[in-house]
CSV table of C-alpha atoms and ligand atoms in Angstrom, one decimal:
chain,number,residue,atom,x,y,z
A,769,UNK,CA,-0.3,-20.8,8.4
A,770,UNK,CA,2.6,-23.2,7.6
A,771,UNK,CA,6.2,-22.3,9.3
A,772,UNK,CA,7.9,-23.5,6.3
A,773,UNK,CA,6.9,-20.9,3.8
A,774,UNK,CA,8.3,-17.9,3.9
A,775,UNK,CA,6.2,-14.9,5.0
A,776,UNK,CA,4.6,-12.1,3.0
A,777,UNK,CA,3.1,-9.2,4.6
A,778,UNK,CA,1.3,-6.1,3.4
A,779,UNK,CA,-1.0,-3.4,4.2
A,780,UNK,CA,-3.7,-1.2,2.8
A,781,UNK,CA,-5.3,1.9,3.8
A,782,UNK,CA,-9.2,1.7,3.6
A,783,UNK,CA,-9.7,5.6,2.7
A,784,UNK,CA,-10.7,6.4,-0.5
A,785,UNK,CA,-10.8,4.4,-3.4
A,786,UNK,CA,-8.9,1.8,-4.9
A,787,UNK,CA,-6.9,3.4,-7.9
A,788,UNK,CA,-4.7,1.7,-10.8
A,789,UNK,CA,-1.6,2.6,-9.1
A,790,UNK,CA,-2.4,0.4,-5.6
A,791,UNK,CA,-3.2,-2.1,-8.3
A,792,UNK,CA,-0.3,-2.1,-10.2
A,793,UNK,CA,1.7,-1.5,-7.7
A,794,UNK,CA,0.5,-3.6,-5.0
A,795,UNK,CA,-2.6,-5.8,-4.5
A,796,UNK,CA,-2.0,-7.4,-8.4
A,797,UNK,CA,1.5,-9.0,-6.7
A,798,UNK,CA,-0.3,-9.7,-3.5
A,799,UNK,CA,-2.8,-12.4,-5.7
A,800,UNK,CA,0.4,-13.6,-7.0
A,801,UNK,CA,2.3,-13.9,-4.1
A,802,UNK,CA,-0.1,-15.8,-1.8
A,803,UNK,CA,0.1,-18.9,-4.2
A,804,UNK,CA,4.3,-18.8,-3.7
A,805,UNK,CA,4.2,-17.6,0.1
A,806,UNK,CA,2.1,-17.8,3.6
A,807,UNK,CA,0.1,-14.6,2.9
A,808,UNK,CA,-1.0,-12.3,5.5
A,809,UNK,CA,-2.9,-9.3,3.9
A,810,UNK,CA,-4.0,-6.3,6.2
A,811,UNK,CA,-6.8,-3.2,5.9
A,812,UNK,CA,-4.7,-0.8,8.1
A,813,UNK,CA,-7.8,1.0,9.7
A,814,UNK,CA,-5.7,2.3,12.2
A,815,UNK,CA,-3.5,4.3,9.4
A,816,UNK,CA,-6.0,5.7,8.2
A,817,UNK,CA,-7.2,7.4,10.9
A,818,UNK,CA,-3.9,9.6,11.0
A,819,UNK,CA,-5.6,11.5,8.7
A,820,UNK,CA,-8.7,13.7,9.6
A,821,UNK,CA,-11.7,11.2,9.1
A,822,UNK,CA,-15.8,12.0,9.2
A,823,UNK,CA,-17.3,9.3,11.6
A,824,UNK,CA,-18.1,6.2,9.9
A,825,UNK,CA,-16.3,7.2,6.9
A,826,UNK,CA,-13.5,4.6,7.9
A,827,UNK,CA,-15.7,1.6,8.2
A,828,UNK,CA,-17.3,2.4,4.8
A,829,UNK,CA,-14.2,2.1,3.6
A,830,UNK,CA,-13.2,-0.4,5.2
A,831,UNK,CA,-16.3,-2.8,4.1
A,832,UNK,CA,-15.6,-1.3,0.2
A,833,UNK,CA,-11.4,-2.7,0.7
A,834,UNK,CA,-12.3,-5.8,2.0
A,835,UNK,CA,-14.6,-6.3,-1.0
A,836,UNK,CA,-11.8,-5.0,-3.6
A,837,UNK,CA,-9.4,-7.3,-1.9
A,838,UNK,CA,-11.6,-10.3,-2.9
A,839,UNK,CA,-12.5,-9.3,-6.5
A,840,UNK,CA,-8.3,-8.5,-6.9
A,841,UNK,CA,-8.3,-12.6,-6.9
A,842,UNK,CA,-7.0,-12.9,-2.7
A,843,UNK,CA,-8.7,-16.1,-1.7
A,844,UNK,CA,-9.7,-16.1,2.1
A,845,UNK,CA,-8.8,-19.5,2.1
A,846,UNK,CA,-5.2,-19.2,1.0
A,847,UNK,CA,-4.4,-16.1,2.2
A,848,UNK,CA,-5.3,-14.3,5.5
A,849,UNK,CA,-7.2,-11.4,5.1
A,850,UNK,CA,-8.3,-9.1,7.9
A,851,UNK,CA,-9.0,-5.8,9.7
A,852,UNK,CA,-6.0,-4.0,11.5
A,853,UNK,CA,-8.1,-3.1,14.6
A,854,UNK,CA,-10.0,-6.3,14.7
A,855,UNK,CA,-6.3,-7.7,16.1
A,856,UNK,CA,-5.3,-5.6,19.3
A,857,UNK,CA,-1.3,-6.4,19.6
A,858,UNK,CA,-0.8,-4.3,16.5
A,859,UNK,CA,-1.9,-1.5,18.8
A,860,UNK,CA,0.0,-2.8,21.3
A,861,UNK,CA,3.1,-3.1,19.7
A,862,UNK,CA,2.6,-0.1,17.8
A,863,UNK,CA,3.6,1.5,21.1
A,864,UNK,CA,6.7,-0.3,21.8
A,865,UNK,CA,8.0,0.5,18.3
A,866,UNK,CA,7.1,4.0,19.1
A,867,UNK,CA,9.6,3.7,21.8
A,868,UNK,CA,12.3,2.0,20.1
A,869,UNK,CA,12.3,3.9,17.0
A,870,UNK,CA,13.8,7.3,17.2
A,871,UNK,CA,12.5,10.7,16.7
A,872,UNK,CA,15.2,11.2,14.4
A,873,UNK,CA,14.7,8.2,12.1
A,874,UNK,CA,10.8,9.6,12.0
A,875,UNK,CA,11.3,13.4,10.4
A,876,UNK,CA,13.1,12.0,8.0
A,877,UNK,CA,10.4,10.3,6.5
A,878,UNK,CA,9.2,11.9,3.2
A,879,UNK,CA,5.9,11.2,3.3
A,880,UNK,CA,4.9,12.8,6.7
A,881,UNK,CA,7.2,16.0,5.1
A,882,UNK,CA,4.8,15.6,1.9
A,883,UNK,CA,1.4,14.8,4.2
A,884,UNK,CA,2.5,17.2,7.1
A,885,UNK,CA,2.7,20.2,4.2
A,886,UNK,CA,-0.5,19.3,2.5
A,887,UNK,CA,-2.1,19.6,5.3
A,888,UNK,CA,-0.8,23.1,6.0
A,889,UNK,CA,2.2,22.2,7.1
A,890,UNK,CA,4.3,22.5,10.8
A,891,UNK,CA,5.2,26.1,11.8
A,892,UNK,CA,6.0,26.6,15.7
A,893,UNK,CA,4.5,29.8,16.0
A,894,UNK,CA,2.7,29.6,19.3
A,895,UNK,CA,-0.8,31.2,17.6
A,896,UNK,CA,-0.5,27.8,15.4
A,897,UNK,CA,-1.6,24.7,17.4
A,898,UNK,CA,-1.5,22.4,13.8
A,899,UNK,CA,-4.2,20.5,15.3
A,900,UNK,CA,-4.9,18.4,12.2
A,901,UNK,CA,-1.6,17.6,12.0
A,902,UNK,CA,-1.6,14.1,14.2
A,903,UNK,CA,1.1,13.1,16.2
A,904,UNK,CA,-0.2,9.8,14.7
A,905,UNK,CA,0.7,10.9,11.5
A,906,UNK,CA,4.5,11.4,12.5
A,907,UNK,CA,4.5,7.9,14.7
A,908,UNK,CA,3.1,6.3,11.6
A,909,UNK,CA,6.0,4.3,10.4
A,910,UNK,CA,6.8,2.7,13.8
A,911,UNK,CA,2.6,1.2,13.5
A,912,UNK,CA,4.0,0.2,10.4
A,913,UNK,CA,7.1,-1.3,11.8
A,914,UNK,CA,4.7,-3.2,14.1
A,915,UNK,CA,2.1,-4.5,11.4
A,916,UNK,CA,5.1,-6.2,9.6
A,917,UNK,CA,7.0,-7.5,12.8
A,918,UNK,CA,4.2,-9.5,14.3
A,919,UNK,CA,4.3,-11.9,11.8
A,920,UNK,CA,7.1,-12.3,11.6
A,921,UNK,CA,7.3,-11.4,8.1
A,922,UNK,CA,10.6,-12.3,5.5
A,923,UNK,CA,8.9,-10.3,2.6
A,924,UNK,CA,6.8,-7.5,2.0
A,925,UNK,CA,5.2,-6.3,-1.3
A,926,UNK,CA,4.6,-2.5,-1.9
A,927,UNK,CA,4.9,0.1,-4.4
A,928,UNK,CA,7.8,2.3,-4.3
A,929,UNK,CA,6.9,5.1,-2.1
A,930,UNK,CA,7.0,2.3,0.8
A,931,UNK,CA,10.5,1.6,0.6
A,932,UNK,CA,11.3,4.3,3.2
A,933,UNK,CA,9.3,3.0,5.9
A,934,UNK,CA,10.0,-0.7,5.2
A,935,UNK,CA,13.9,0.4,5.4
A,936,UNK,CA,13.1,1.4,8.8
A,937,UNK,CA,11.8,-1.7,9.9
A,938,UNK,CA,14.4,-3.3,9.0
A,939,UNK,CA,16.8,-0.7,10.7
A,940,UNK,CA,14.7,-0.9,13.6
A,941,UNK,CA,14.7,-4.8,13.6
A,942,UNK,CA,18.7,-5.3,13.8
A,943,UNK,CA,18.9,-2.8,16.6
A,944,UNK,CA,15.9,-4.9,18.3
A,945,UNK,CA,17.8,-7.9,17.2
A,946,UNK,CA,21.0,-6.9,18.7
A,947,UNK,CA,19.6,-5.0,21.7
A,948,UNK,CA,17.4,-7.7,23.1
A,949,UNK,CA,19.0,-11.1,21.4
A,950,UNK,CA,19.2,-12.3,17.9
A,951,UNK,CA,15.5,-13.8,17.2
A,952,UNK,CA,13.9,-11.5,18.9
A,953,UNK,CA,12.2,-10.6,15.5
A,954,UNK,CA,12.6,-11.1,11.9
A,955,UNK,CA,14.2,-8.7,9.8
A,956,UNK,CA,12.1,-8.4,6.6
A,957,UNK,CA,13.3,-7.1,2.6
A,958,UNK,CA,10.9,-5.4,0.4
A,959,UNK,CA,9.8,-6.4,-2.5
A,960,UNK,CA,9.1,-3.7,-5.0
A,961,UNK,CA,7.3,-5.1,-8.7
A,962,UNK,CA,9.6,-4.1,-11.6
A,963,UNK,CA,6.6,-2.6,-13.7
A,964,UNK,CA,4.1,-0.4,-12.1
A,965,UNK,CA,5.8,1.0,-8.7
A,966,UNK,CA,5.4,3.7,-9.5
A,967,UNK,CA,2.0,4.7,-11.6
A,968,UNK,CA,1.9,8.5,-12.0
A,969,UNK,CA,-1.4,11.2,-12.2
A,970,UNK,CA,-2.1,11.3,-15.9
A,971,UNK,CA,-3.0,14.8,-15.4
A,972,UNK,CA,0.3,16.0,-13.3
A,973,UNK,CA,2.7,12.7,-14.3
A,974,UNK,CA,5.2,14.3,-12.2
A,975,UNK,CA,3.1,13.5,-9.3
A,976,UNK,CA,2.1,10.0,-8.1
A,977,UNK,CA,-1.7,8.7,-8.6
A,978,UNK,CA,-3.1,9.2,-5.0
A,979,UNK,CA,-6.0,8.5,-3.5
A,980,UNK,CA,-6.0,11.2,-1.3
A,981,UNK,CA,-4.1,13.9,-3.9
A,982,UNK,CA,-4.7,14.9,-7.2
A,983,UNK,CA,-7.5,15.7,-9.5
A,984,UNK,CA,-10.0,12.9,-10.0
A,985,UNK,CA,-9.0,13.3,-14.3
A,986,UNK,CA,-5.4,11.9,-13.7
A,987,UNK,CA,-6.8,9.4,-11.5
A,988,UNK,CA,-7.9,6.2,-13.3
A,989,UNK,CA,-9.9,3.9,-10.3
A,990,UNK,CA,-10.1,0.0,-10.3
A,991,UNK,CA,-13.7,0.7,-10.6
A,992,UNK,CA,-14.5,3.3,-13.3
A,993,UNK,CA,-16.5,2.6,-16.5
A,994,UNK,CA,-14.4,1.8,-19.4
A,995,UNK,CA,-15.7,5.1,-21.2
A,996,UNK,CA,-14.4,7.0,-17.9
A,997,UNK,CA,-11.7,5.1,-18.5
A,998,UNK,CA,-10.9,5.6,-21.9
A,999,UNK,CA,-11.8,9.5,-21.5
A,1000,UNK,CA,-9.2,10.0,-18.4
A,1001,UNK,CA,-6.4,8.4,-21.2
A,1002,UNK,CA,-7.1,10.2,-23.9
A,1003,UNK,CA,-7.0,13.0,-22.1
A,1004,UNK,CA,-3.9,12.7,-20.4
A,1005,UNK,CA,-0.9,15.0,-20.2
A,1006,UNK,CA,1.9,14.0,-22.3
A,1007,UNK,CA,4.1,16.6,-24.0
A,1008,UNK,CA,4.5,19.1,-27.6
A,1009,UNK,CA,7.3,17.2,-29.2
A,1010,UNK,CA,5.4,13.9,-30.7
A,1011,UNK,CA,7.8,11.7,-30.0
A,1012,UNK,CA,6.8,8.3,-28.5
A,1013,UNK,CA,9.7,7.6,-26.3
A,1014,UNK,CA,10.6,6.0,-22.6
A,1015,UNK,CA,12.3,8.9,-21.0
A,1016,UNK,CA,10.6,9.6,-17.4
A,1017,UNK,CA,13.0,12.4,-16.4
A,1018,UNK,CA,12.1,14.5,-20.1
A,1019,UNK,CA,8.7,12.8,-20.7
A,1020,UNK,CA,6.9,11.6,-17.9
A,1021,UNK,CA,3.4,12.0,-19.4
A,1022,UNK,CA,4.3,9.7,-22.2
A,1023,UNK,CA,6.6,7.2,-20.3
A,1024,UNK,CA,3.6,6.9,-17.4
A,1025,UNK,CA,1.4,5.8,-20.5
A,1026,UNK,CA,4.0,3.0,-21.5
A,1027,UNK,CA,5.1,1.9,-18.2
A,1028,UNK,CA,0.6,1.3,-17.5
A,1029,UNK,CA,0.3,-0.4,-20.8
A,1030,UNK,CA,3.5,-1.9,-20.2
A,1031,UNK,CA,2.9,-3.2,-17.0
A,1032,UNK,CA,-0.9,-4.1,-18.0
A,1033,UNK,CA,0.4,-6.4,-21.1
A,1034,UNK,CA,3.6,-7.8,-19.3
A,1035,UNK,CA,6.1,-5.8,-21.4
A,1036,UNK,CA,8.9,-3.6,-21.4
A,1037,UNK,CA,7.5,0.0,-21.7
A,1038,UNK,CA,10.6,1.1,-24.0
A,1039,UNK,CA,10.8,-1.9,-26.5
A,1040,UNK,CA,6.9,-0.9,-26.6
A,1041,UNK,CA,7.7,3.1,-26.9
A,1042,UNK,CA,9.5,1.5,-30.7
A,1043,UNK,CA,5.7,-0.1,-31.6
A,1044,UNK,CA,4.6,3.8,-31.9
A,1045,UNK,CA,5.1,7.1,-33.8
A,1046,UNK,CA,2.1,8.8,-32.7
A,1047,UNK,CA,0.4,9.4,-29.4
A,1048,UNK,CA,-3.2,8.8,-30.3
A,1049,UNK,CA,-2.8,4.7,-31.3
A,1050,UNK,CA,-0.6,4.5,-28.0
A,1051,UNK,CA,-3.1,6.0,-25.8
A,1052,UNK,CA,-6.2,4.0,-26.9
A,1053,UNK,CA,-3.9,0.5,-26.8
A,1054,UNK,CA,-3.3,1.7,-23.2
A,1055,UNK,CA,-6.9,2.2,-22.9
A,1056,UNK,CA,-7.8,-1.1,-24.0
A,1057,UNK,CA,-5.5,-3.3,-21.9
A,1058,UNK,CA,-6.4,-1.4,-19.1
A,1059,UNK,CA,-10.1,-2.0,-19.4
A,1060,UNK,CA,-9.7,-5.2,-20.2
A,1061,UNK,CA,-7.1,-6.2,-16.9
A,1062,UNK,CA,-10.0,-4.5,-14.6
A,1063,UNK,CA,-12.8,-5.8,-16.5
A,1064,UNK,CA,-13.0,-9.4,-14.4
A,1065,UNK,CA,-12.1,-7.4,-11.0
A,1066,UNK,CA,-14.9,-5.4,-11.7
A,1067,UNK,CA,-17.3,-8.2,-12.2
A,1068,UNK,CA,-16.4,-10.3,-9.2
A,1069,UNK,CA,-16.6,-6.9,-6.9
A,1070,UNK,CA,-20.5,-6.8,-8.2
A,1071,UNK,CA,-21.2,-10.5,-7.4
A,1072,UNK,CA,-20.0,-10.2,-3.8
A,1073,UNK,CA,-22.2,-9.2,-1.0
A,1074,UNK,CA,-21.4,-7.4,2.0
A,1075,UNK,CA,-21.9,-10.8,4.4
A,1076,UNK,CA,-19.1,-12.6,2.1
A,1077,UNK,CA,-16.9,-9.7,3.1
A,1078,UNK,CA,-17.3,-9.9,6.8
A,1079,UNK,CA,-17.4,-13.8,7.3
A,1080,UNK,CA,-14.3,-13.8,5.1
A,1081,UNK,CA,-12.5,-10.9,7.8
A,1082,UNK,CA,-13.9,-12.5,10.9
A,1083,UNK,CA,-12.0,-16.1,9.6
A,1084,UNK,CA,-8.8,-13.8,9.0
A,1085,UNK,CA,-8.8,-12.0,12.4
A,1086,UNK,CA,-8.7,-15.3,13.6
A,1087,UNK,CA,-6.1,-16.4,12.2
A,1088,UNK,CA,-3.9,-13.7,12.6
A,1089,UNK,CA,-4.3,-13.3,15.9
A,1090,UNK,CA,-3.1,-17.0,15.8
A,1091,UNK,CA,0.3,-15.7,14.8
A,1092,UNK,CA,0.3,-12.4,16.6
A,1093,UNK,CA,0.4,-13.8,20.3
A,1094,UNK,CA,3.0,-15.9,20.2
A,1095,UNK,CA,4.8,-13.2,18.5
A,1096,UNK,CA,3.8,-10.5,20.6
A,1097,UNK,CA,4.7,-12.5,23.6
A,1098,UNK,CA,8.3,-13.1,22.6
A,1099,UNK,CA,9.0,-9.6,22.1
A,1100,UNK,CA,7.5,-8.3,25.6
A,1101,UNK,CA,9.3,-11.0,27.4
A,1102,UNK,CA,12.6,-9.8,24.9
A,1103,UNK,CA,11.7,-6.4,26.0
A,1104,UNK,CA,11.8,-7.0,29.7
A,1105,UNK,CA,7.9,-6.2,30.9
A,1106,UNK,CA,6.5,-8.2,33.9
A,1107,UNK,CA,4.1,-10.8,33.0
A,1108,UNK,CA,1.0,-10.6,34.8
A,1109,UNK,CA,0.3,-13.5,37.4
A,1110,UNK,CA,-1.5,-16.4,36.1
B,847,LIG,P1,-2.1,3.3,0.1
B,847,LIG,O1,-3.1,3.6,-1.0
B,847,LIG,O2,-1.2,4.4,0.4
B,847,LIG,O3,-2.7,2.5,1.2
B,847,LIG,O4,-1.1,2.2,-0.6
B,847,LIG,C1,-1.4,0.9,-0.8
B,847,LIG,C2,-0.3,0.2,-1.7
B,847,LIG,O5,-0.4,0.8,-3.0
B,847,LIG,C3,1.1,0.4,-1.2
B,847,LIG,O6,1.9,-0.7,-1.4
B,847,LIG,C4,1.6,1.5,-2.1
B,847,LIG,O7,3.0,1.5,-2.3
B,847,LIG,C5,0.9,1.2,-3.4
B,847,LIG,N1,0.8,2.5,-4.2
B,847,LIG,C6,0.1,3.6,-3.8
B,847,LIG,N2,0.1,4.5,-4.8
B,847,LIG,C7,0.8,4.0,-5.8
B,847,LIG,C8,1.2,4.5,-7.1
B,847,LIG,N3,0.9,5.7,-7.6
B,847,LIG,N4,2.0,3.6,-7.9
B,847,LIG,C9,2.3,2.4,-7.5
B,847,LIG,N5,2.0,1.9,-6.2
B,847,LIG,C10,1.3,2.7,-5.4
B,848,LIG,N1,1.8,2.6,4.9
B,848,LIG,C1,1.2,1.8,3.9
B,848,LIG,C2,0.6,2.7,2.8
B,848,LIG,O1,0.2,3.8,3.1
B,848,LIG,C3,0.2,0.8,4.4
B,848,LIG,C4,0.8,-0.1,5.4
B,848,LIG,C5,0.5,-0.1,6.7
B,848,LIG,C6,1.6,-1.2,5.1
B,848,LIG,N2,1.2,-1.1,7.3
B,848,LIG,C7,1.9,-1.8,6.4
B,848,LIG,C8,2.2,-1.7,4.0
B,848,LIG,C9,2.7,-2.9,6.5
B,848,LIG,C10,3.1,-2.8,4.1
B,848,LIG,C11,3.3,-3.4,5.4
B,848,LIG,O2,0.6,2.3,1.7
């Protein structure tokens, strides 16, 4: 990794499946970014265990990102691409970012509210132990915090719903920054793509696409067969009034449909919304440019085997680890800890 560059960093959670909205949103701009930036690209295993998880079901999944990441275009050999848990000071700093980041700044966070509630929700009733509710689940952000510190990271690329918990790094960072000594670590922006932050359920588009939420109809997946896809389209919710218009607040179902095509034809969803008087041409022209944007992702996912997968992580963890050390080791001697005798 060159010092020069400046430093992109993102995450991904292995669970589920990959959908068009971690696409559009996300991993697309990650291809592009690692050509302009020292890219560091991490499957954030550890996340996804703050959710209840079958044994096994995380290193399927796992196995199944890594590939995905590969067919998206990210090229082991520009970029680093590795496994969260394979490098142990995100762990490690995890913890000290659990205890510099207050409980305050935590249950504000809106998607622990939105998990938290899903999931049953918190009630402290004493007969109600909200077991599957994880205390990892609430700490999340400050793992986060530490994924994107230890590389000391200028820039990271997400989709919109990150911005909350990138904004608390960053918070986090100055106070660390003015606590312990400027340097300490870098404080890093977000970068949110202008089309596609934000790719809605096509069945609920008042909703985001999730993997982990929402009915499999309004959820179109990086891998589905153009018929699926073209089905889930045509069948999306837009609205009684017939108007093709971009107007999210009073017509989500249509303006989803022209930010996807939008975004998947490089053009501005309401010059595009002008193009159309009818619903029907607009939702099979979205169905075409999204089957043919996957199409070639789809391909190289088939042609790659498992073994390309994990030589390609074990090179990563390397190299990230690399960068992780030195980093980690300036922030525990900022921090104050002993260092063990040599
Ligand atoms: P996750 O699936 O939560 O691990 O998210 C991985 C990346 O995809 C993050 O950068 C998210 O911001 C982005 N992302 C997830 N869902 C959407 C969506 N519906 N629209 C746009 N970006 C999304
Ligand atoms: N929380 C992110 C998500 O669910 C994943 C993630 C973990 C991440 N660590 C990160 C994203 C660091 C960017 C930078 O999408």
């Amino acid at each position: 990794m060159s010092a020069q560059r400046p430093r992109v960093f993102s995450g991904i959670q292995p669970s589920g499946s990959t959908h068009l909205g971690n696409y559009l949103g996300a991993l697309r701009n990650w291809a592009v970014l690692q050509h302009e930036m020292d890219s560091v690209y991490c499957i954030v295993d550890l996340h996804a265990l703050t959710l209840p998880k079958e044994p096994g079901e995380v290193r399927t999944g796992t196995i199944n990102m890594a590939r995905m990441l590969l067919a998206i275009g990210l090229d082991p050999e520009v970029s680093t691409i590795f496994v969260q848990s394979h490098v142990h000071q995100h762990a490690e700093l995890g913890w000290l970012m659990q205890c510099l980041t207050g409980f305050g700044e935590l249950r504000r966070m809106t998607q622990f509210k939105d998990k938290s509630d899903r999931l049953g929700g918190l009630s402290d009733g004493p007969s109600n132990n909200n077991a599957s509710i994880s205390a990892g689940l609430f700490t999340y952000p400050a793992l986060q915090a530490a994924d994107i510190l230890l590389y000391d990271t200028d820039v990271v690329p997400v989709g919109d719903d990150q911005r909350q918990h990138v904004e608390l790094t960053r918070d986090v960072a100055l106070r660390m920054n003015s606590r312990f000594g400027e340097g300490t670590v870098v404080v890093p922006e977000h970068r949110i793509p202008p089309a596609g932050a934000r790719v809605m359920n096509l069945q609920k588009p008042e909703d985001k696409m999730s993997k982990s939420v929402g009915s499999e109809a309004g959820t179109i997946e990086v891998l589905d067969e153009p018929k699926q896809i073209e089905k889930k389209i045509k069948r999306a919710v837009t609205d009684n009034d017939g108007e093709v218009r971009f107007d999210v607040q009073n017509k989500p179902g249509v303006s989803n449909l022209l930010s996807i095509l939008g975004a998947a034809t490089d053009a501005d969803p309401a010059t595009l919304a002008d193009q159309y008087t009818q619903y029907g041409p607009l939702k099979a022209d979205t169905a075409a440019a999204v089957i043919a944007m996957l199409q070639p992702v789809q391909d190289r996912y088939n042609a790659l085997s498992e073994s390309d997968v994990i030589d390609a992580l074990a090179v990563g963890a390397a190299k990230a680890e690399e960068v992780a050390e030195v980093v980690m080791q300036r922030i525990i001697a900022a921090v104050g800890l002993l260092s063990p005798a040599q």
